Short mmCIF file of C-alpha atoms and ligand atoms in Angstrom, two decimals:
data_model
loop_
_atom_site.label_atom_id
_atom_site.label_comp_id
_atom_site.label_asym_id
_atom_site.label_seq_id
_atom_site.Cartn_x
_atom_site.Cartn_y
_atom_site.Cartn_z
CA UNK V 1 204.30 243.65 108.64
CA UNK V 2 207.58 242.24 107.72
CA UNK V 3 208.11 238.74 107.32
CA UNK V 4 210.27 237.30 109.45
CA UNK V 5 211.84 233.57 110.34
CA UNK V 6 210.13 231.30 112.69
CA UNK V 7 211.85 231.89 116.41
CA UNK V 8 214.56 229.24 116.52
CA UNK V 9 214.77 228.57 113.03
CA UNK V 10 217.95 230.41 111.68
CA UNK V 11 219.03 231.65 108.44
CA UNK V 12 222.79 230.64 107.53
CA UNK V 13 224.81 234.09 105.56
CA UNK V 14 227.36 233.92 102.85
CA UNK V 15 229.16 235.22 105.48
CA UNK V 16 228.93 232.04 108.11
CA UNK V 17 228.68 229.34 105.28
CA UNK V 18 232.48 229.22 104.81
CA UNK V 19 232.59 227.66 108.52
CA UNK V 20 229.79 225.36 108.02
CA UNK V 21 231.50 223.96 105.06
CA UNK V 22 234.47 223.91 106.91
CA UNK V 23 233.23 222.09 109.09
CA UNK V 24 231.50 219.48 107.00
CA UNK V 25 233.97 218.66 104.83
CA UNK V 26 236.30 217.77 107.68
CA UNK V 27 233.61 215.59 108.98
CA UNK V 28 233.42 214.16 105.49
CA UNK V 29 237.25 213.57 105.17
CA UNK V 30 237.58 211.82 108.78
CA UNK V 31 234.45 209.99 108.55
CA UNK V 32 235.64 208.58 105.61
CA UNK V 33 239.01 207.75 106.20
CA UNK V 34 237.52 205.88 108.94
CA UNK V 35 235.06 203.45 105.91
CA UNK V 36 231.66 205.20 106.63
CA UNK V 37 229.54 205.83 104.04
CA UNK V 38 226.82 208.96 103.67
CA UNK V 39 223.54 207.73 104.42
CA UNK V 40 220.58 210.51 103.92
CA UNK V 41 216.92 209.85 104.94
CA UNK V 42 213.81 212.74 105.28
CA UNK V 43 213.28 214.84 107.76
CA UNK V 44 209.44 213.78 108.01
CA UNK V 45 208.83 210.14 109.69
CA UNK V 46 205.76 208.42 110.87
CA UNK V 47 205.55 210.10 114.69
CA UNK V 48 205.70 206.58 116.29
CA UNK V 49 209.47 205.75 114.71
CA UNK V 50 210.41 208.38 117.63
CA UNK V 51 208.31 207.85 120.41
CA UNK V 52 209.55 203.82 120.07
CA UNK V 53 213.15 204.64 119.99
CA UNK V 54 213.70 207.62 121.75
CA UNK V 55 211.01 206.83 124.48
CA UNK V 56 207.48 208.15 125.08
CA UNK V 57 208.59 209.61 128.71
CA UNK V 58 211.65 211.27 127.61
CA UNK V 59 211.81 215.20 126.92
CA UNK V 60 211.99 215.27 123.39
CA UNK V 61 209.02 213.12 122.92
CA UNK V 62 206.91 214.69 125.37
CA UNK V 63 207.53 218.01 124.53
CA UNK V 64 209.41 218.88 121.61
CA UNK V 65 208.57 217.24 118.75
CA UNK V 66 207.13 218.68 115.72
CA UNK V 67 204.14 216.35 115.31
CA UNK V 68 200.90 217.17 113.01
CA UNK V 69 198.73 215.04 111.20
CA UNK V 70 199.29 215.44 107.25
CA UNK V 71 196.48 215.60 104.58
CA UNK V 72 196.46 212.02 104.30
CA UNK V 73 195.48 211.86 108.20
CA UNK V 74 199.00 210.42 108.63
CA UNK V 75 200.86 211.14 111.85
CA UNK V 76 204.55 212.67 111.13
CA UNK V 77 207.12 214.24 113.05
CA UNK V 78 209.57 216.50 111.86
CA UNK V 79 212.85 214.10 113.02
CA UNK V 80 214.10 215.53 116.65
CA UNK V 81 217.32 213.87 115.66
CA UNK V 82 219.23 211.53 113.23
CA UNK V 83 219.73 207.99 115.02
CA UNK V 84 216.07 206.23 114.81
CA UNK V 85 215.51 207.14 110.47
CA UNK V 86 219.20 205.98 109.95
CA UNK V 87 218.05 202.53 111.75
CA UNK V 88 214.53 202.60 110.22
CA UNK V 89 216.25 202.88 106.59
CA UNK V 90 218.84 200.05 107.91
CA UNK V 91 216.23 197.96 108.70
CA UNK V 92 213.90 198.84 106.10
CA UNK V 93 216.26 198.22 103.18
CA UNK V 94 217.94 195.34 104.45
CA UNK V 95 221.72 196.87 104.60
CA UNK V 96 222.31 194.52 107.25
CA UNK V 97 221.90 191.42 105.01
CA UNK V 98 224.51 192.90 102.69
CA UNK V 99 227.09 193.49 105.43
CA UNK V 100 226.09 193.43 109.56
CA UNK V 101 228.66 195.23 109.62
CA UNK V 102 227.81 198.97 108.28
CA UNK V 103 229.48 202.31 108.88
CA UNK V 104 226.70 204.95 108.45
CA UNK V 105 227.13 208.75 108.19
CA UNK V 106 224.63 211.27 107.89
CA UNK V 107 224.17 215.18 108.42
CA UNK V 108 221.38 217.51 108.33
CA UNK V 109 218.48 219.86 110.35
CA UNK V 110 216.66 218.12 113.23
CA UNK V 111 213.86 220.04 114.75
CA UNK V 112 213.19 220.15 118.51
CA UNK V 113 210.85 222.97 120.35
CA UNK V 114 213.12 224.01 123.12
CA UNK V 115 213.52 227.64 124.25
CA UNK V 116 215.76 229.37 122.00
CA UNK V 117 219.16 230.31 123.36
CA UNK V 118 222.66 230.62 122.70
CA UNK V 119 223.57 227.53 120.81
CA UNK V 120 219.97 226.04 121.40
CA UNK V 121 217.51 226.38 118.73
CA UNK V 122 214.46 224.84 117.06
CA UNK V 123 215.82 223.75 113.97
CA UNK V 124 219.53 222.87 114.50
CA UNK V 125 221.79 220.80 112.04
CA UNK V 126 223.59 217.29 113.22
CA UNK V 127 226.45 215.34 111.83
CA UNK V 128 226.23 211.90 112.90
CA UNK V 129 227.95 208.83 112.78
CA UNK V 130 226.58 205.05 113.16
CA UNK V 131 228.48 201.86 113.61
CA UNK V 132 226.14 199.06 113.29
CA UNK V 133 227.01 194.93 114.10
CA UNK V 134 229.86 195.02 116.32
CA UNK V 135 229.74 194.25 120.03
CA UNK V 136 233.27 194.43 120.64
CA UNK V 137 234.59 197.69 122.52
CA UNK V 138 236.98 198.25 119.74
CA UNK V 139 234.07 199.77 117.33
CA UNK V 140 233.48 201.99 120.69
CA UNK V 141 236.99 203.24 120.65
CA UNK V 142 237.30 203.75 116.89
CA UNK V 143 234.35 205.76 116.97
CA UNK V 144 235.17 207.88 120.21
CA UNK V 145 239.01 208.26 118.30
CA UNK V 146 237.09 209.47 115.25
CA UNK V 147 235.27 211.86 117.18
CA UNK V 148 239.04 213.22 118.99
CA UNK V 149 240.58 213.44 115.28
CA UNK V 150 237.58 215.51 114.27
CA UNK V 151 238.24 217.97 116.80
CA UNK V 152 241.71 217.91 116.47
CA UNK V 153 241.28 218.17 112.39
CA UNK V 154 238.89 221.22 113.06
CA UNK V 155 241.56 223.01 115.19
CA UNK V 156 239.95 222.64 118.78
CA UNK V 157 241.31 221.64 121.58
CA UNK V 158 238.28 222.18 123.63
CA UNK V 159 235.63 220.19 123.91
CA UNK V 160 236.79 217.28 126.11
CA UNK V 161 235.39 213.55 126.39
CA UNK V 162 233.42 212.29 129.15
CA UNK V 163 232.33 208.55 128.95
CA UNK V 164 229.73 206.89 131.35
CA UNK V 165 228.25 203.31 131.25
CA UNK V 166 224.95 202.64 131.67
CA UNK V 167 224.74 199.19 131.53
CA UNK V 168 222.25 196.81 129.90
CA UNK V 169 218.93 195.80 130.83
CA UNK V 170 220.33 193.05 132.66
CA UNK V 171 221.64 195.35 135.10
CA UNK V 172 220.12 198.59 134.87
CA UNK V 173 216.52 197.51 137.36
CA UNK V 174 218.71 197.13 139.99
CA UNK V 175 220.81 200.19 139.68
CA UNK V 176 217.62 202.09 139.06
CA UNK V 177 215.54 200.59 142.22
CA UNK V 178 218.76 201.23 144.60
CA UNK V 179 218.89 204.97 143.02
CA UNK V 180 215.62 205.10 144.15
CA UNK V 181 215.86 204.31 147.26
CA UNK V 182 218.41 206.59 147.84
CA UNK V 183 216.58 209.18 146.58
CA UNK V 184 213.48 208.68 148.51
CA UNK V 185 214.45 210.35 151.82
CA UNK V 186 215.42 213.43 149.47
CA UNK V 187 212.36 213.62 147.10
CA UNK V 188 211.41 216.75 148.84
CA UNK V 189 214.50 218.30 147.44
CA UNK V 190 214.21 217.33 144.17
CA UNK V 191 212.70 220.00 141.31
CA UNK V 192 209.02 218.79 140.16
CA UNK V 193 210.17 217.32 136.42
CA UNK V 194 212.38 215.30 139.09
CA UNK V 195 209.84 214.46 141.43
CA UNK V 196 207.88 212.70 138.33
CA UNK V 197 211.36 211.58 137.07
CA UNK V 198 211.58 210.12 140.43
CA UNK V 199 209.45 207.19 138.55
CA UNK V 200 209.76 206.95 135.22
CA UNK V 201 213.25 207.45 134.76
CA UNK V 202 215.29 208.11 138.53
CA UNK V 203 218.89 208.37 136.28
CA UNK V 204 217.27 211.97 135.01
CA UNK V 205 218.04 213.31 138.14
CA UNK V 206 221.60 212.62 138.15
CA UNK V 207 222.26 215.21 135.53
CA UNK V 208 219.43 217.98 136.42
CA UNK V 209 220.85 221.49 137.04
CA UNK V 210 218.40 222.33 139.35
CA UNK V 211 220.18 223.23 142.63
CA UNK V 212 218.27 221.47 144.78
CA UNK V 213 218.31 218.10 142.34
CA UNK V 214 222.37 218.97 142.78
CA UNK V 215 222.55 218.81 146.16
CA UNK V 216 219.78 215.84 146.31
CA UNK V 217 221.83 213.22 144.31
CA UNK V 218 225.22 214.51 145.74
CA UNK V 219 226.97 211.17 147.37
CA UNK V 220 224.24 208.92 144.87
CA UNK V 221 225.32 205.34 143.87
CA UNK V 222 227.04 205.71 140.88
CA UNK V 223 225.81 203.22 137.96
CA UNK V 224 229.19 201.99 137.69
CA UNK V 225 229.38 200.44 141.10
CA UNK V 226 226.64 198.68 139.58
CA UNK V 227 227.17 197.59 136.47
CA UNK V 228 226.66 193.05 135.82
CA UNK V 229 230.31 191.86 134.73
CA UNK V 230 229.56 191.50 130.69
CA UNK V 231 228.90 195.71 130.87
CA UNK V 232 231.78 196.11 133.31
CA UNK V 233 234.56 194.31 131.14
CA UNK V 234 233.12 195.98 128.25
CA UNK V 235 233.15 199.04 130.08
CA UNK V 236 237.29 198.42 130.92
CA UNK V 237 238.00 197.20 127.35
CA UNK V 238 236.51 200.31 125.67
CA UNK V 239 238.99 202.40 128.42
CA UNK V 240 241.86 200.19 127.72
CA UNK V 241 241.56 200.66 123.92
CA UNK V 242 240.94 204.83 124.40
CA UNK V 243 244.31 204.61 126.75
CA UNK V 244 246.29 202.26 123.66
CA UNK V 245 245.68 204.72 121.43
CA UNK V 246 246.24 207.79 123.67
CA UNK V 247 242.91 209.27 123.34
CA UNK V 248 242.48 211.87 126.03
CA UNK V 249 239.26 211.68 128.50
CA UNK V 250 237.51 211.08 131.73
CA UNK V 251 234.77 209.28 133.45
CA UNK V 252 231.28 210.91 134.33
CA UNK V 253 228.96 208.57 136.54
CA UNK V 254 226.69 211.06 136.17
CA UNK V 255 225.92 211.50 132.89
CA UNK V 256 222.91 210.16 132.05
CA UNK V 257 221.43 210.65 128.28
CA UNK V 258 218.09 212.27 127.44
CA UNK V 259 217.14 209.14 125.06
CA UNK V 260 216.22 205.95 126.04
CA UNK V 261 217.62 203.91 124.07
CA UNK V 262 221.38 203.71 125.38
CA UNK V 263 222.61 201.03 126.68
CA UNK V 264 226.34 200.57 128.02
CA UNK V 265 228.86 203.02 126.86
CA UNK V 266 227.65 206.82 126.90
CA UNK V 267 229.64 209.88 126.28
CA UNK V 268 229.74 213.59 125.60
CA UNK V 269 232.34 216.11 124.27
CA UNK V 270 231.78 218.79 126.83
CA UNK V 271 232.75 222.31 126.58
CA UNK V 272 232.73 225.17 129.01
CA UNK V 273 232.46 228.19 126.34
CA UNK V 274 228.85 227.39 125.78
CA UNK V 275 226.76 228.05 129.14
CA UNK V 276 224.65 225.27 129.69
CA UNK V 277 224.91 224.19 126.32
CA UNK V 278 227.73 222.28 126.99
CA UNK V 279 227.76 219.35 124.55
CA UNK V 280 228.83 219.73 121.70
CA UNK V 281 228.70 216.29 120.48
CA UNK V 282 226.83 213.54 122.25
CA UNK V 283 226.13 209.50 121.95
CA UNK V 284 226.65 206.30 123.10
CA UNK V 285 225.36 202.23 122.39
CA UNK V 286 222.08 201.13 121.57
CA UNK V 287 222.15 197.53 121.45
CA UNK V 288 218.69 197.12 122.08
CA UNK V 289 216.80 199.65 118.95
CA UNK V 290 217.44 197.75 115.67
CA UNK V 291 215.11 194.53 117.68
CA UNK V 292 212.99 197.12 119.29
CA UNK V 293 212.52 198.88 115.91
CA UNK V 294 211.39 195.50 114.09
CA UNK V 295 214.37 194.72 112.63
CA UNK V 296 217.40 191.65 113.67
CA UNK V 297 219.07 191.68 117.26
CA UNK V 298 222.25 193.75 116.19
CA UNK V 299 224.01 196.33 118.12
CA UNK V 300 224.87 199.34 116.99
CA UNK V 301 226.67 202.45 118.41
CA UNK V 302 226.91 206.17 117.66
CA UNK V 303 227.27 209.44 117.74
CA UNK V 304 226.04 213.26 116.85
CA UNK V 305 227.40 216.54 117.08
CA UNK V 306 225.77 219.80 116.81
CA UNK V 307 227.01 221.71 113.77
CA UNK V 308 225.82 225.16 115.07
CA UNK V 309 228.07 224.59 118.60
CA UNK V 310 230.97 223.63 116.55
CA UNK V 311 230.06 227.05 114.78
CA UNK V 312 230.28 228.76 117.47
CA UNK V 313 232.99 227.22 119.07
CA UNK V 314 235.18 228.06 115.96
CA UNK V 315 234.25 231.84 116.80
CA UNK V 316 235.31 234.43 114.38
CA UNK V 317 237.69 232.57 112.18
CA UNK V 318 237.59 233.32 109.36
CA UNK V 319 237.20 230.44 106.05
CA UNK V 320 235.32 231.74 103.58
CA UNK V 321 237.10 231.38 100.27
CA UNK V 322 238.61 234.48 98.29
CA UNK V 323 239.34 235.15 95.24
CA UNK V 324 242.50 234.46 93.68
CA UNK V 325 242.46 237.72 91.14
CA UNK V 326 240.60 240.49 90.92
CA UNK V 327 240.32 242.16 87.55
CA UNK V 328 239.80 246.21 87.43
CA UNK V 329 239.81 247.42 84.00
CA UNK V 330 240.82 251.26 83.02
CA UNK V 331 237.67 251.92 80.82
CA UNK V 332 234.77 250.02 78.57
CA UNK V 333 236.93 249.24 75.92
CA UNK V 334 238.72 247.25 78.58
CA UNK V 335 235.62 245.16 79.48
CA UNK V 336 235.78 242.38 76.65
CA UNK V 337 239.29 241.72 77.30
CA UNK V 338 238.40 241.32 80.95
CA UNK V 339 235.66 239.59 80.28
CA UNK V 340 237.46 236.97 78.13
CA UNK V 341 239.62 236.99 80.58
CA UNK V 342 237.69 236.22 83.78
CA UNK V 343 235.64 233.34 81.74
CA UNK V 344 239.01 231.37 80.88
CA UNK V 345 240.42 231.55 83.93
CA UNK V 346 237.14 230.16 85.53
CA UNK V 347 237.20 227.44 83.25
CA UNK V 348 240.57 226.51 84.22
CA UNK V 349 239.61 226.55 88.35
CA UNK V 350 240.53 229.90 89.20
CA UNK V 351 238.35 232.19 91.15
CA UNK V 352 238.02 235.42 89.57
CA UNK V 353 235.77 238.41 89.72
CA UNK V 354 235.47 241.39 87.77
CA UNK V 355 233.80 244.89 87.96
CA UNK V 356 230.20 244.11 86.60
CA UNK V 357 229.48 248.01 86.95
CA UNK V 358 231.92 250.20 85.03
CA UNK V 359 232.76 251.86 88.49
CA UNK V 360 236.19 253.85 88.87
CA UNK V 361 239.17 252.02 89.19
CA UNK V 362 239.10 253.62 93.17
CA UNK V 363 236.09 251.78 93.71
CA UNK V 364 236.80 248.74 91.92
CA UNK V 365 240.23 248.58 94.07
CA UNK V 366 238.22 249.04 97.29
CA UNK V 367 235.85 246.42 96.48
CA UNK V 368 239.25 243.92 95.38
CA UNK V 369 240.14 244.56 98.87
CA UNK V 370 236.93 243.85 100.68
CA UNK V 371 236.26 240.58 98.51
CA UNK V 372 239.92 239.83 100.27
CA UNK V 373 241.44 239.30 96.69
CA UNK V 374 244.95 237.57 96.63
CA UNK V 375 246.16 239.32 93.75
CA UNK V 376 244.66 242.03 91.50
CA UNK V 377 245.73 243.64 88.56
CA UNK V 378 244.38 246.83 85.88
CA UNK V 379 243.79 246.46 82.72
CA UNK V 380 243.71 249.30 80.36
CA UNK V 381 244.69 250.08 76.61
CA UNK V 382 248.65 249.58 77.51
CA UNK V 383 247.88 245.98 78.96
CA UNK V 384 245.89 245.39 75.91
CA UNK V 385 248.09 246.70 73.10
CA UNK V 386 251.29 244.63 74.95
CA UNK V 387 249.46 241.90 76.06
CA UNK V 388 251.21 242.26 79.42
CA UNK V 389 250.28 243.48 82.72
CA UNK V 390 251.70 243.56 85.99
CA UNK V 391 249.53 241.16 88.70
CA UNK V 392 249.86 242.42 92.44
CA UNK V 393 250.01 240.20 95.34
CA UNK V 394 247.50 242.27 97.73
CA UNK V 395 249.31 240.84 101.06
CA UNK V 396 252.51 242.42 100.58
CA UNK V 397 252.46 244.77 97.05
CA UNK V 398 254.52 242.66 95.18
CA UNK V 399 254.27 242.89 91.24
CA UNK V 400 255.06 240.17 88.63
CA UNK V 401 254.86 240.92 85.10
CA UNK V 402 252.77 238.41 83.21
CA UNK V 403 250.87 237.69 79.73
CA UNK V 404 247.19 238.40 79.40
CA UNK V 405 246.66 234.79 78.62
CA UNK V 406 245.35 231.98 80.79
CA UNK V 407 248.36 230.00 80.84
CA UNK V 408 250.55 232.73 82.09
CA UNK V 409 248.05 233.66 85.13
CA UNK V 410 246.50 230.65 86.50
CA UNK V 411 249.88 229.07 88.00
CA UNK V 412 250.60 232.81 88.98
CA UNK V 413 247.66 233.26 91.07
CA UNK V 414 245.84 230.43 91.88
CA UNK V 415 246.30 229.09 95.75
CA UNK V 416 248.81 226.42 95.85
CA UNK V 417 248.58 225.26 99.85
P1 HAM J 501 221.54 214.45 121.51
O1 HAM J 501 222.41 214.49 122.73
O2 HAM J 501 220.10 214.66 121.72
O3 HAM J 501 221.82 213.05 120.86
O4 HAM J 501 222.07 215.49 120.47
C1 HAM J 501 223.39 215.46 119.98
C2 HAM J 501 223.95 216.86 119.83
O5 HAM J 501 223.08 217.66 119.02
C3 HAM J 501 224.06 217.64 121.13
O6 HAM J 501 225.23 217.30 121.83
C4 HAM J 501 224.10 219.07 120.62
O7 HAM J 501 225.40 219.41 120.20
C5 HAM J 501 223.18 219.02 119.43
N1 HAM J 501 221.84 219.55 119.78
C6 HAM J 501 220.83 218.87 120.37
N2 HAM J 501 219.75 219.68 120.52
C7 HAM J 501 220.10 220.88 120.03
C8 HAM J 501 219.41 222.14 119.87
N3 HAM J 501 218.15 222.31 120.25
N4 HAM J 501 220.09 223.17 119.32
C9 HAM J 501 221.37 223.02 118.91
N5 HAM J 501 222.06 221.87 119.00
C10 HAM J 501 221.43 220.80 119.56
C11 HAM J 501 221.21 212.62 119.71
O8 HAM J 501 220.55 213.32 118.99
C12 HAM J 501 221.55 211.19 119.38
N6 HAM J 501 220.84 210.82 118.14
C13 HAM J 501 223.05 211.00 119.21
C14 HAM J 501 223.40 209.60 118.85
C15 HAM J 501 223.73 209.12 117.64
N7 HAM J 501 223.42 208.58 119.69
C16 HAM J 501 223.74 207.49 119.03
N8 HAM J 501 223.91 207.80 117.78
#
């Protein structure tokens, strides 16, 4: 039998790489206009980093982790996302005694065992963002403005930001008891994850799909009706800052995140192309996980977004890179010329490529178009005896008359914009 990927786990083609790197190198270039620095840890961490951060009743850690016991009898997960091994490194190295104030970014596979869908799968990639050591609402607004201009840099105007808060544990018991007792004359309504929700975590039912769970928390207390005055003037700060700098979005009371270790501001960039895999980027404060994790009581807030949504929310657009010139040569005698040819302009940065077959010139021209080529030109024993040949720009037919030599055709052809 053929061998074939695991389900969920997808290969990336030549073809699709050109938006990937698209798409990381404007996360790059925004990320670090804005001072953060690439942090990258494993994939593999000791099983209990997750189930501490991310919470033992939550989804991901009951259900989708990729957790096995190694030869060494050690128990490791395969990391369901990037937040908890960016603080474990932070703590674990210190990087807060060099500055408390650190501006981490970080991208890569995470591995979760959902059901495979349309922009759902079991090994997906993240780019993430962590702003560690600030309280202040500001660092929530620069981040949420960093997360706009990477949209707007990428050339979509969809997906839009929804912010929630979901206060601290101060005054989160309360909101969750009074959710709960509005939900109790309706727990017959609710779906059974819901009905067990219903305990460990009554917020969960706020953002269930399930029709019933819909109609169930419809006219709910919202959380921020309840939130103790330090998270509420926090909550109008990081608002006011988002409306000083213009930054488009709106409030969601019911958004409730699938990790337990948010506290305060949450938010999504939703979009409605996807089905129910609407965010494409998602985050929010933890203020509580560097203590909980071992290390010193320092906030931190962040984000991730989910590379194969942005993907796909790009669509067909095309950004893989042609060449500048293609070089078809007349006959063999041609090929060392070419040759020589295609190796010096390579050296000087431009992107070249040849016949490697000795095909006709038909066929090599057919291929120059398919590979997209900018400009292409022959070369056969008139180029070579003159030194000359005439270079055409493959958009419109145009030819320019230039010297075989390096100098002559690397301004000529190579991409100046
Ligand atoms: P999350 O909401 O679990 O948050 O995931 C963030 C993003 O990763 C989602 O909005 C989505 O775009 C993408 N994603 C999640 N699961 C899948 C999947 N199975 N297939 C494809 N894409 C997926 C976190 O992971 C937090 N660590 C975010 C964060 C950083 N909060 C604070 N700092």
């Amino acid at each position: 039998m053929a061998l074939t990927a695991v389900k969920g786990f997808n290969d990336i083609l030549p073809e699709e790489s050109g938006r990937w790197q698209h798409i990381e190198q404007t996360a790059r270039r925004v990320f670090e206009l804005n001072g953060f620095g690439e942090i990258r840890v494993p994939v593999l961490e000791k099983t209990e980093l997750f189930s501490r951060s991310i919470g033992d009743g939550t989804d991901i850690v009951e259900k989708e982790m990729y957790t096995f016991t190694d030869k060494g009898e050690n128990n490791v997960t395969l990391r369901p996302e990037g937040t908890a091994g960016v603080m474990r490194a932070f703590i674990e190295h210190k990087l807060y005694a060099l500055d408390p104030v650190s501006k981490l970014y970080y991208m890569g596979p995470m591995f979760r065992y959902e059901r495979p869908q349309k922009g759902r799968y079991r090994q997906f990639h993240q780019i993430g963002a962590e702003i560690t050591g600030v309280n202040d609402p500001l660092a929530d607004a620069q981040l949420l403005n960093m997360l706009t201009a990477f949209f707007r840099e990428i050339g979509l105007d969809e997906p839009t930001l929804q912010i929630n808060s979901l206060g601290c544990p101060e005054c989160r018991p309360a909101y969750r008891s009074t959710l709960r007792s509005f939900l109790e004359a309706r727990i017959d309504q609710l779906c059974d994850d819901c009905k067990r929700r219903f305990v460990s975590n009554p917020l969960r039912t706020l953002d269930c799909k399930a029709q019933g769970c819909i109609e169930a928390t419809a006219g709910a207390p919202s959380v921020l009706d309840h939130l103790c005055s330090g998270c509420d003037s926090h909550f109008s700060s990081v608002r006011r800052y988002l409306d000083l700098s213009g930054t488009p979005y709106s409030i969601n009371a019911r958004m409730v995140r699938g990790l337990d270790y948010y506290t305060r501001t949450t938010f999504e960039m939703v979009t409605g192309l996807l089905g129910s895999q609407s965010a494409v980027a998602a985050g929010g404060r933890y203020d509580g996980l560097i203590s909980q994790l071992g290390g010193p009581s320092i906030p931190g807030i962040g984000f991730a977004m989910g590379l194969e949504r942005i993907a796909l929310l790009l669509g067909a657009k095309e950004f893989s890179s042609q060449p500048d010139l293609f070089i078809a040569t007349m006959g063999a005698g041609e090929r060392d010329v070419a040759f020589c040819l295609m190796d010096g302009l390579l050296k000087s940065g431009v992107r070249v490529e040849m016949d490697y077959e000795g095909k006709s010139l038909k066929s090599q021209m057919r291929r120059a178009d398919k590979l997209n080529a900018r400009y292409s030109v022959v070369i056969g024993e008139n180029e070579v005896a003159s030194g000359r040949a005439a270079f055409k720009r493959m958009a419109d037919g145009l030819q320019i008359d230039a010297a075989l030599t390096v100098d002559a055709i690397a301004p000529l052809v190579r991409k100046t914009v």
